[in-house]
């Protein structure tokens, strides 16, 4: 074993008290006995009047007092300077420059709460530095052994039947406090202890900050009497979820290693679930299209595997519209909501919206049963617009889907907005316009944009038209529109400038905005009919 002191940035420390257990050193505490649990990272010898330039904090400073000033005030200043530099303790060797530790130094150290150890003449400083190095090495070896045991326990939990919940339980056992695992929508997937799920509300701001960070990132924040550590879990550029640990005191270096060992296990599990989930979602979408097309008999044979079966008639068709992130959060809330685990709620993603079917159950006009549980699961997703159709049979789902779409489009607001088809005006402006004349109007207004698309790259038309529609739907507000499109607001501005160039008119004109909005809606109606 090396006699050299460990590097100051090795991360491993021992309490000053542990050095006193080495009886062969003969150390005696003269001051600062209440601070002997202070962590010490290494030992450093210096006789300078001001050695702080060479200190990093956490050192045991060894000296014989060769350069120590003789005055009481000067010694007090010397100790204060060391305390400010966060020195862990002072080791004063007697029998050379001083026959005993100066009383003024002892008094100053006691006032500063800085441990002061008397080193006898027979004990060389080299023996002390060796003892510090050996003690830190023992702690490091013990921590590494504990880490290996923890890694084995975490791996066994991850591959066992308990899955992610078992991993969280193991983290809780190893570091205490509470632990949460959340999906990318902020829904709690596992918690330990179970009551820890209630801490999710404390993480809202932290999750928002990590969501904006590129790649995997972590942060530590103090919330009242709890220190919370949050780590984002990613696969490449794909956000998978978050792990959060909370407890009264900060994690030690060894505990951080234990938690870090759990991160790849949870990431791998979430990524595997994501891959499986993508195939499942594609299957759900295909089967849902069949159901909405009137093929309920065909769908019933596989609905039990996908959604616990089909709801009884009559049913409500529901549709959610929002930003991509909010839609993901909405879908994952439906999937993760325990009260919906055994419910018969059909759902799937169709053309960037979340669509589903649920049993139309009411009591005194108020939703109950699976319908009430569904709406409660979706509540709180910012910017989510939920449209609900009139009760219908499976043979009427196509019309009910149209009702849900109109209700979702009618809903506005930054909070979760639930709109029933029965509550919106029955006859809209589009229904008042003759179909043929309306198609001519829409084609005339949108022709410059379609011409641009035919001459440019594939998809240019869809990109410009969708960007224009979303921007108009948000009343020309850049940030909300860009958020729904999933692009930067500068990108959206560039697209709208291109629209103005093609039209030869400025979008500031309310008449032009009204014409474009009407033309886009008429174009959508024509596409649905065809």
XYZ file of C-alpha atoms in Angstrom:
530
model
C 0.000 0.000 0.000
C 1.256 3.451 -0.851
C 2.298 5.743 1.981
C 1.346 8.789 -0.056
C -1.765 10.605 1.074
C -4.833 10.105 -1.113
C -5.665 12.780 -3.643
C -7.922 15.509 -2.310
C -10.487 14.863 -5.035
C -10.654 11.064 -4.575
C -14.122 11.451 -3.096
C -13.415 9.200 -0.106
C -13.116 10.585 3.411
C -12.966 9.466 7.024
C -14.136 11.270 10.165
C -11.433 12.885 12.289
C -12.605 10.652 15.142
C -11.433 7.512 13.288
C -7.801 8.687 13.418
C -8.001 8.753 17.207
C -8.639 5.000 17.306
C -5.016 4.406 16.231
C -3.542 4.171 19.748
C 0.017 3.893 18.435
C -0.187 7.508 17.200
C -0.824 8.860 20.712
C -2.998 11.742 19.495
C -4.841 13.833 22.082
C -7.832 16.131 21.481
C -7.259 19.621 22.891
C -10.140 21.515 21.219
C -13.137 21.043 18.924
C -14.243 17.736 20.440
C -17.827 18.407 19.264
C -16.648 18.443 15.623
C -14.752 15.156 15.531
C -17.265 13.707 13.038
C -16.039 16.212 10.442
C -14.925 14.368 7.298
C -11.214 14.389 6.456
C -9.990 13.769 2.888
C -6.199 13.727 3.374
C -3.282 14.985 5.471
C -1.131 17.975 4.509
C 2.027 19.360 6.155
C 2.639 23.109 6.054
C 4.460 25.592 8.291
C 3.287 28.627 6.310
C 1.588 31.465 8.166
C -1.091 31.337 5.459
C -1.246 27.908 3.782
C -4.802 28.357 2.479
C -3.594 28.888 -1.085
C -2.592 25.224 -1.125
C -5.686 23.854 0.629
C -8.923 22.584 -0.909
C -10.902 21.869 2.237
C -11.209 18.674 4.258
C -7.491 18.409 5.127
C -5.825 17.456 8.387
C -3.210 20.228 8.566
C -0.011 19.075 10.301
C 2.514 21.600 11.675
C 5.168 22.033 14.359
C 4.630 25.766 14.697
C 7.900 26.899 13.092
C 6.153 29.774 11.336
C 3.323 30.230 13.843
C 3.077 33.843 15.049
C 3.573 34.297 18.776
C 0.843 36.869 19.459
C -2.564 35.784 20.755
C -4.480 37.826 18.155
C -2.217 36.582 15.365
C -2.864 32.973 16.371
C -6.588 33.658 16.501
C -6.415 35.067 12.943
C -4.418 32.011 11.862
C -7.099 29.616 13.140
C -9.942 31.646 11.637
C -8.186 31.568 8.297
C -7.980 27.759 8.449
C -11.611 27.452 9.531
C -12.687 29.605 6.586
C -10.676 27.331 4.267
C -12.751 24.402 5.663
C -9.775 22.561 7.142
C -11.029 19.385 8.848
C -8.611 19.515 11.810
C -5.203 20.725 12.995
C -2.457 18.345 14.136
C 0.173 20.216 16.211
C 3.473 18.427 16.801
C 5.096 19.290 20.138
C 8.680 18.833 21.313
C 10.343 20.711 18.467
C 9.458 24.388 18.026
C 6.951 24.330 20.935
C 7.052 22.166 24.023
C 3.287 22.362 24.303
C 0.481 23.600 22.099
C 0.090 27.376 22.625
C -2.950 28.049 24.882
C -4.089 30.876 22.594
C -4.198 28.427 19.686
C -6.282 26.006 21.755
C -8.729 28.760 22.724
C -9.050 29.980 19.142
C -9.659 26.447 17.826
C -12.355 25.821 20.443
C -14.113 29.051 19.528
C -13.967 28.176 15.823
C -15.237 24.625 16.420
C -12.110 23.283 14.753
C -10.625 20.028 16.134
C -7.071 20.520 17.411
C -4.996 17.370 17.989
C -1.758 17.230 19.951
C 0.870 15.093 18.188
C 3.571 13.745 20.551
C 7.269 14.147 19.728
C 7.614 10.389 19.144
C 5.005 10.304 16.369
C 6.344 11.342 12.927
C 3.994 13.127 10.580
C 4.677 10.376 8.041
C 2.977 7.875 10.359
C -0.105 10.101 10.475
C -0.291 10.547 6.690
C 0.119 6.787 6.308
C -2.666 6.144 8.830
C -4.984 8.552 6.970
C -4.226 6.907 3.625
C -4.796 3.420 5.024
C -8.066 4.394 6.707
C -9.395 5.981 3.521
C -8.315 2.933 1.510
C -10.159 0.645 3.942
C -13.273 2.771 3.587
C -12.957 2.752 -0.205
C -12.566 -1.039 -0.303
C -15.552 -1.468 2.015
C -17.614 0.889 -0.131
C -16.618 -0.977 -3.293
C -17.632 -4.268 -1.714
C -20.945 -2.764 -0.632
C -21.411 -1.405 -4.148
C -20.822 -4.831 -5.677
C -23.348 -6.354 -3.280
C -25.806 -3.569 -4.077
C -25.321 -4.081 -7.830
C -26.008 -7.792 -7.451
C -29.130 -7.074 -5.403
C -30.372 -4.453 -7.874
C -29.742 -6.702 -10.870
C -31.541 -9.607 -9.198
C -34.481 -7.299 -8.490
C -34.539 -6.004 -12.076
C -34.651 -9.471 -13.678
C -37.034 -10.899 -11.111
C -40.809 -10.860 -11.155
C -40.986 -7.610 -9.238
C -39.430 -5.606 -12.091
C -39.103 -1.863 -11.602
C -41.061 -1.906 -8.343
C -38.548 -4.362 -6.880
C -35.647 -2.163 -8.018
C -37.197 0.838 -6.242
C -37.715 -1.239 -3.104
C -34.036 -2.237 -3.196
C -32.942 1.403 -3.589
C -35.124 2.338 -0.625
C -33.577 -0.453 1.447
C -30.039 0.621 0.557
C -30.265 4.409 0.941
C -33.488 5.033 2.889
C -35.772 8.001 2.316
C -38.180 7.495 -0.566
C -37.771 6.619 -4.224
C -39.935 7.245 -7.297
C -39.756 6.105 -10.907
C -41.820 8.144 -13.356
C -42.443 7.823 -17.069
C -41.713 10.701 -19.428
C -45.194 12.077 -18.875
C -44.550 12.386 -15.141
C -46.809 9.453 -14.202
C -45.566 7.368 -11.260
C -44.629 3.866 -12.449
C -43.245 2.637 -9.129
C -42.722 4.061 -5.650
C -41.067 2.875 -2.462
C -42.547 2.955 0.039
C -45.951 2.944 -1.728
C -46.989 6.182 0.002
C -44.019 7.940 -1.657
C -46.185 8.465 -4.755
C -47.622 11.523 -3.027
C -44.249 13.286 -3.458
C -44.764 13.479 -7.228
C -46.255 16.979 -6.940
C -42.963 18.238 -5.471
C -41.105 17.251 -8.639
C -43.105 19.193 -11.213
C -40.605 22.048 -11.593
C -37.601 19.717 -11.516
C -39.048 17.506 -14.267
C -39.741 20.551 -16.423
C -36.102 21.676 -16.127
C -34.714 18.225 -16.910
C -37.076 17.902 -19.870
C -35.382 20.908 -21.467
C -31.859 19.560 -20.902
C -30.121 17.836 -23.819
C -29.530 14.157 -23.066
C -29.441 12.598 -19.609
C -29.088 15.057 -16.730
C -29.582 15.249 -12.970
C -30.220 17.896 -10.354
C -30.322 18.205 -6.582
C -32.779 20.532 -4.854
C -33.788 21.218 -1.266
C -37.535 21.210 -0.601
C -38.177 22.087 3.025
C -36.564 19.393 5.162
C -35.943 17.078 2.212
C -33.082 16.953 -0.273
C -34.334 15.610 -3.603
C -32.111 14.098 -6.289
C -33.694 13.653 -9.732
C -32.128 11.891 -12.741
C -33.562 11.813 -16.253
C -33.471 8.433 -18.004
C -32.827 8.538 -21.737
C -32.057 6.242 -24.645
C -30.141 8.307 -27.180
C -32.244 11.430 -27.672
C -35.431 9.689 -26.492
C -36.679 10.720 -23.043
C -37.885 7.614 -21.201
C -38.595 8.814 -17.681
C -37.141 9.981 -14.375
C -35.831 8.580 -11.106
C -36.177 10.613 -7.907
C -34.706 10.013 -4.445
C -35.671 12.099 -1.434
C -34.458 12.103 2.149
C -33.471 14.498 4.925
C -29.697 14.418 4.404
C -27.595 14.368 1.241
C -26.516 11.100 -0.351
C -22.972 10.048 0.509
C -20.452 9.235 -2.218
C -21.059 5.511 -1.701
C -24.834 5.953 -1.820
C -24.585 7.985 -5.014
C -22.714 5.072 -6.576
C -25.498 2.712 -5.500
C -28.155 4.946 -7.032
C -26.094 5.423 -10.190
C -25.884 1.635 -10.500
C -29.682 1.517 -10.616
C -29.944 4.122 -13.385
C -28.899 1.862 -16.331
C -31.119 -0.954 -15.029
C -34.180 1.299 -14.944
C -33.237 2.852 -18.290
C -32.911 -0.564 -19.931
C -36.247 -1.685 -18.520
C -38.021 1.469 -19.678
C -36.405 1.262 -23.111
C -37.493 -2.348 -23.501
C -41.020 -1.338 -22.503
C -40.868 1.515 -25.033
C -39.929 -0.811 -27.894
C -42.626 -3.297 -26.954
C -45.061 -0.435 -26.460
C -44.432 0.959 -29.944
C -45.534 -2.312 -31.536
C -48.504 -2.521 -29.215
C -49.550 1.050 -30.013
C -49.374 0.405 -33.756
C -51.566 -2.666 -33.307
C -54.015 -0.718 -31.128
C -54.270 2.023 -33.752
C -54.973 -0.457 -36.562
C -57.630 -2.313 -34.594
C -59.198 0.950 -33.432
C -59.567 2.076 -37.048
C -61.476 -1.125 -37.758
C -63.712 -0.505 -34.777
C -64.497 3.075 -35.818
C -65.213 1.798 -39.334
C -68.008 -0.398 -37.977
C -66.126 -3.714 -37.645
C -66.955 -4.306 -33.977
C -67.591 -8.015 -34.515
C -64.132 -8.507 -35.968
C -62.476 -6.382 -33.284
C -64.183 -8.128 -30.366
C -62.024 -11.244 -30.799
C -58.798 -9.335 -30.033
C -60.116 -6.522 -27.819
C -59.601 -8.598 -24.681
C -55.854 -8.717 -25.256
C -55.555 -5.021 -26.115
C -58.037 -3.266 -23.819
C -59.695 -5.810 -21.464
C -62.487 -6.201 -24.026
C -65.011 -3.870 -25.622
C -67.265 -1.668 -23.472
C -70.977 -2.428 -23.472
C -73.287 -0.215 -25.528
C -74.052 2.658 -25.530
C -70.557 4.109 -25.718
C -68.936 7.543 -25.772
C -66.216 8.317 -28.318
C -63.580 10.577 -26.778
C -60.775 12.450 -28.496
C -57.792 14.329 -27.045
C -55.882 17.086 -28.844
C -52.758 18.819 -27.540
C -49.011 19.132 -28.037
C -47.106 15.928 -28.698
C -45.751 15.885 -25.163
C -49.205 16.391 -23.624
C -50.644 13.587 -25.768
C -47.887 11.235 -24.600
C -48.620 12.228 -21.003
C -52.349 11.656 -21.551
C -51.821 8.215 -23.086
C -49.444 7.140 -20.352
C -51.843 8.320 -17.668
C -54.520 6.102 -19.176
C -52.083 3.188 -19.278
C -50.654 3.723 -15.783
C -53.835 4.673 -13.901
C -54.425 1.770 -11.547
C -58.176 2.305 -11.384
C -58.297 1.838 -15.169
C -56.183 -1.318 -15.119
C -59.257 -3.581 -15.213
C -61.561 -1.106 -16.966
C -62.871 -1.559 -20.508
C -61.520 1.604 -22.072
C -60.527 1.424 -25.735
C -57.815 3.869 -26.843
C -55.233 4.493 -29.542
C -53.320 7.207 -31.407
C -54.730 8.167 -34.790
C -53.197 10.982 -36.847
C -51.579 12.798 -33.909
C -54.653 12.635 -31.691
C -55.637 10.231 -28.908
C -58.995 8.577 -29.599
C -60.980 6.082 -27.575
C -64.303 4.483 -26.697
C -65.770 4.035 -23.229
C -69.103 2.911 -21.761
C -71.547 5.833 -21.478
C -72.507 5.551 -17.807
C -74.163 8.430 -15.949
C -75.904 8.988 -12.648
C -78.074 12.065 -12.486
C -76.381 13.377 -15.606
C -72.904 13.051 -14.029
C -70.323 10.611 -15.490
C -69.652 7.566 -13.291
C -67.816 4.273 -13.621
C -65.123 3.897 -16.278
C -66.061 7.223 -17.904
C -65.537 9.128 -14.659
C -62.271 7.315 -13.953
C -61.028 8.077 -17.467
C -61.742 11.803 -17.165
C -60.090 11.884 -13.744
C -56.960 10.180 -15.140
C -56.742 12.774 -17.915
C -57.310 15.751 -15.634
C -54.331 17.975 -14.982
C -52.538 17.445 -18.318
C -51.788 21.034 -19.336
C -53.245 22.122 -22.655
C -55.259 18.918 -23.203
C -58.536 19.410 -25.088
C -60.942 16.506 -24.619
C -63.987 16.121 -26.848
C -66.839 13.739 -25.984
C -69.562 12.504 -28.320
C -73.200 11.732 -27.635
C -73.905 8.119 -26.507
C -73.927 5.818 -29.536
C -74.016 2.182 -30.602
C -71.124 0.448 -32.332
C -72.867 0.900 -35.653
C -72.808 4.680 -35.145
C -69.159 5.181 -34.249
C -68.216 7.023 -37.427
C -70.708 9.796 -36.672
C -69.767 9.740 -32.970
C -66.092 10.149 -33.916
C -67.007 13.264 -35.883
C -68.842 14.619 -32.843
C -65.852 13.981 -30.583
C -63.554 15.682 -33.102
C -65.755 18.773 -33.300
C -66.007 18.941 -29.504
C -62.221 18.654 -29.105
C -61.637 21.357 -31.706
C -64.187 23.574 -29.990
C -62.431 23.313 -26.616
C -59.782 25.921 -25.828
C -57.665 27.001 -22.869
C -54.313 26.210 -21.237
C -55.754 23.854 -18.619
C -57.431 20.517 -19.271
C -60.650 21.333 -21.111
C -63.526 18.840 -21.420
C -66.153 19.679 -24.047
C -69.278 17.632 -24.724
C -70.695 17.636 -28.227
C -74.108 18.397 -26.771
C -72.763 21.698 -25.412
C -71.489 23.176 -28.693
C -73.629 24.933 -31.341
C -75.353 22.355 -33.514
C -74.947 24.121 -36.885
C -71.570 25.523 -37.837
C -70.578 27.915 -40.568
C -69.152 25.095 -42.689
C -72.500 23.307 -42.822
C -74.139 26.448 -44.241
C -71.877 26.601 -47.316
C -72.681 24.678 -50.528
C -70.165 21.905 -50.961
C -69.178 22.706 -54.555
C -68.804 26.459 -54.029
C -66.941 25.849 -50.794
C -64.447 23.538 -52.529
C -63.808 26.151 -55.222
C -63.202 28.815 -52.581
C -60.783 26.643 -50.597
C -58.857 25.620 -53.727
C -58.511 29.249 -54.821
C -57.246 30.494 -51.449
C -54.806 27.638 -50.886
C -53.547 27.288 -54.494
C -50.312 29.316 -53.915
C -49.329 27.019 -51.052
C -50.101 23.877 -53.057
C -48.050 25.205 -55.980
C -45.068 25.709 -53.664
C -45.387 22.138 -52.493
C -45.396 20.655 -55.984
C -42.200 22.535 -56.862
C -40.382 21.861 -53.595
C -39.414 18.913 -51.472
C -42.003 16.183 -50.705
C -44.108 17.053 -47.712
C -43.657 20.819 -48.070
C -47.389 21.345 -48.612
C -48.390 19.352 -45.553
C -45.759 21.142 -43.479
C -46.858 24.635 -44.488
C -50.602 23.906 -44.309
C -50.398 22.224 -40.905
C -48.146 24.972 -39.528
C -50.551 27.611 -40.821
C -53.571 25.828 -39.361
C -52.014 25.400 -35.914
C -50.761 29.003 -35.887
C -54.223 30.306 -36.770
C -55.835 28.013 -34.170
C -53.636 29.669 -31.530
C -54.634 33.150 -32.732
C -51.145 33.872 -34.045
C -49.402 33.146 -30.725
C -45.942 31.819 -31.537
C -44.974 29.836 -28.453
C -48.177 27.762 -28.029
C -48.318 27.041 -31.771
C -44.643 26.074 -31.943
C -45.113 23.838 -28.906
C -47.990 21.958 -30.539
C -45.997 21.529 -33.741
C -42.883 20.459 -31.850
C -40.639 23.067 -33.526
C -38.792 26.181 -32.399
C -40.772 29.420 -32.656
C -38.148 30.800 -35.071
C -38.809 27.840 -37.370
C -42.512 28.608 -37.235
C -41.847 32.295 -37.970
C -39.829 31.314 -41.027
C -42.679 29.140 -42.271
C -45.237 31.904 -41.794
C -42.964 34.332 -43.632
C -42.841 31.827 -46.490
C -46.648 31.663 -46.459
C -46.802 35.460 -46.733
C -44.372 35.415 -49.653
C -46.426 32.818 -51.503
C -49.727 34.566 -50.865
C -48.342 38.027 -51.518
C -50.255 39.284 -48.483
C -49.444 39.872 -44.814
C -50.913 37.580 -42.180
C -51.577 40.591 -39.937
C -54.789 41.122 -41.934
C -57.805 39.743 -40.015
C -59.653 39.288 -43.317
C -56.851 37.111 -44.674
C -56.698 35.079 -41.486
C -60.459 34.469 -41.651
C -60.252 33.422 -45.294
C -57.353 31.063 -44.653
C -59.014 29.509 -41.610
C -62.248 28.922 -43.511
C -60.366 27.506 -46.499
C -58.386 25.110 -44.318
C -61.511 23.883 -42.528
C -63.325 23.397 -45.830
C -60.333 21.504 -47.181
C -60.404 19.213 -44.135
C -64.130 18.606 -44.616
C -63.548 17.690 -48.260
C -60.764 15.272 -47.281
C -62.995 13.538 -44.709
C -65.824 13.133 -47.196
C -63.501 11.717 -49.842
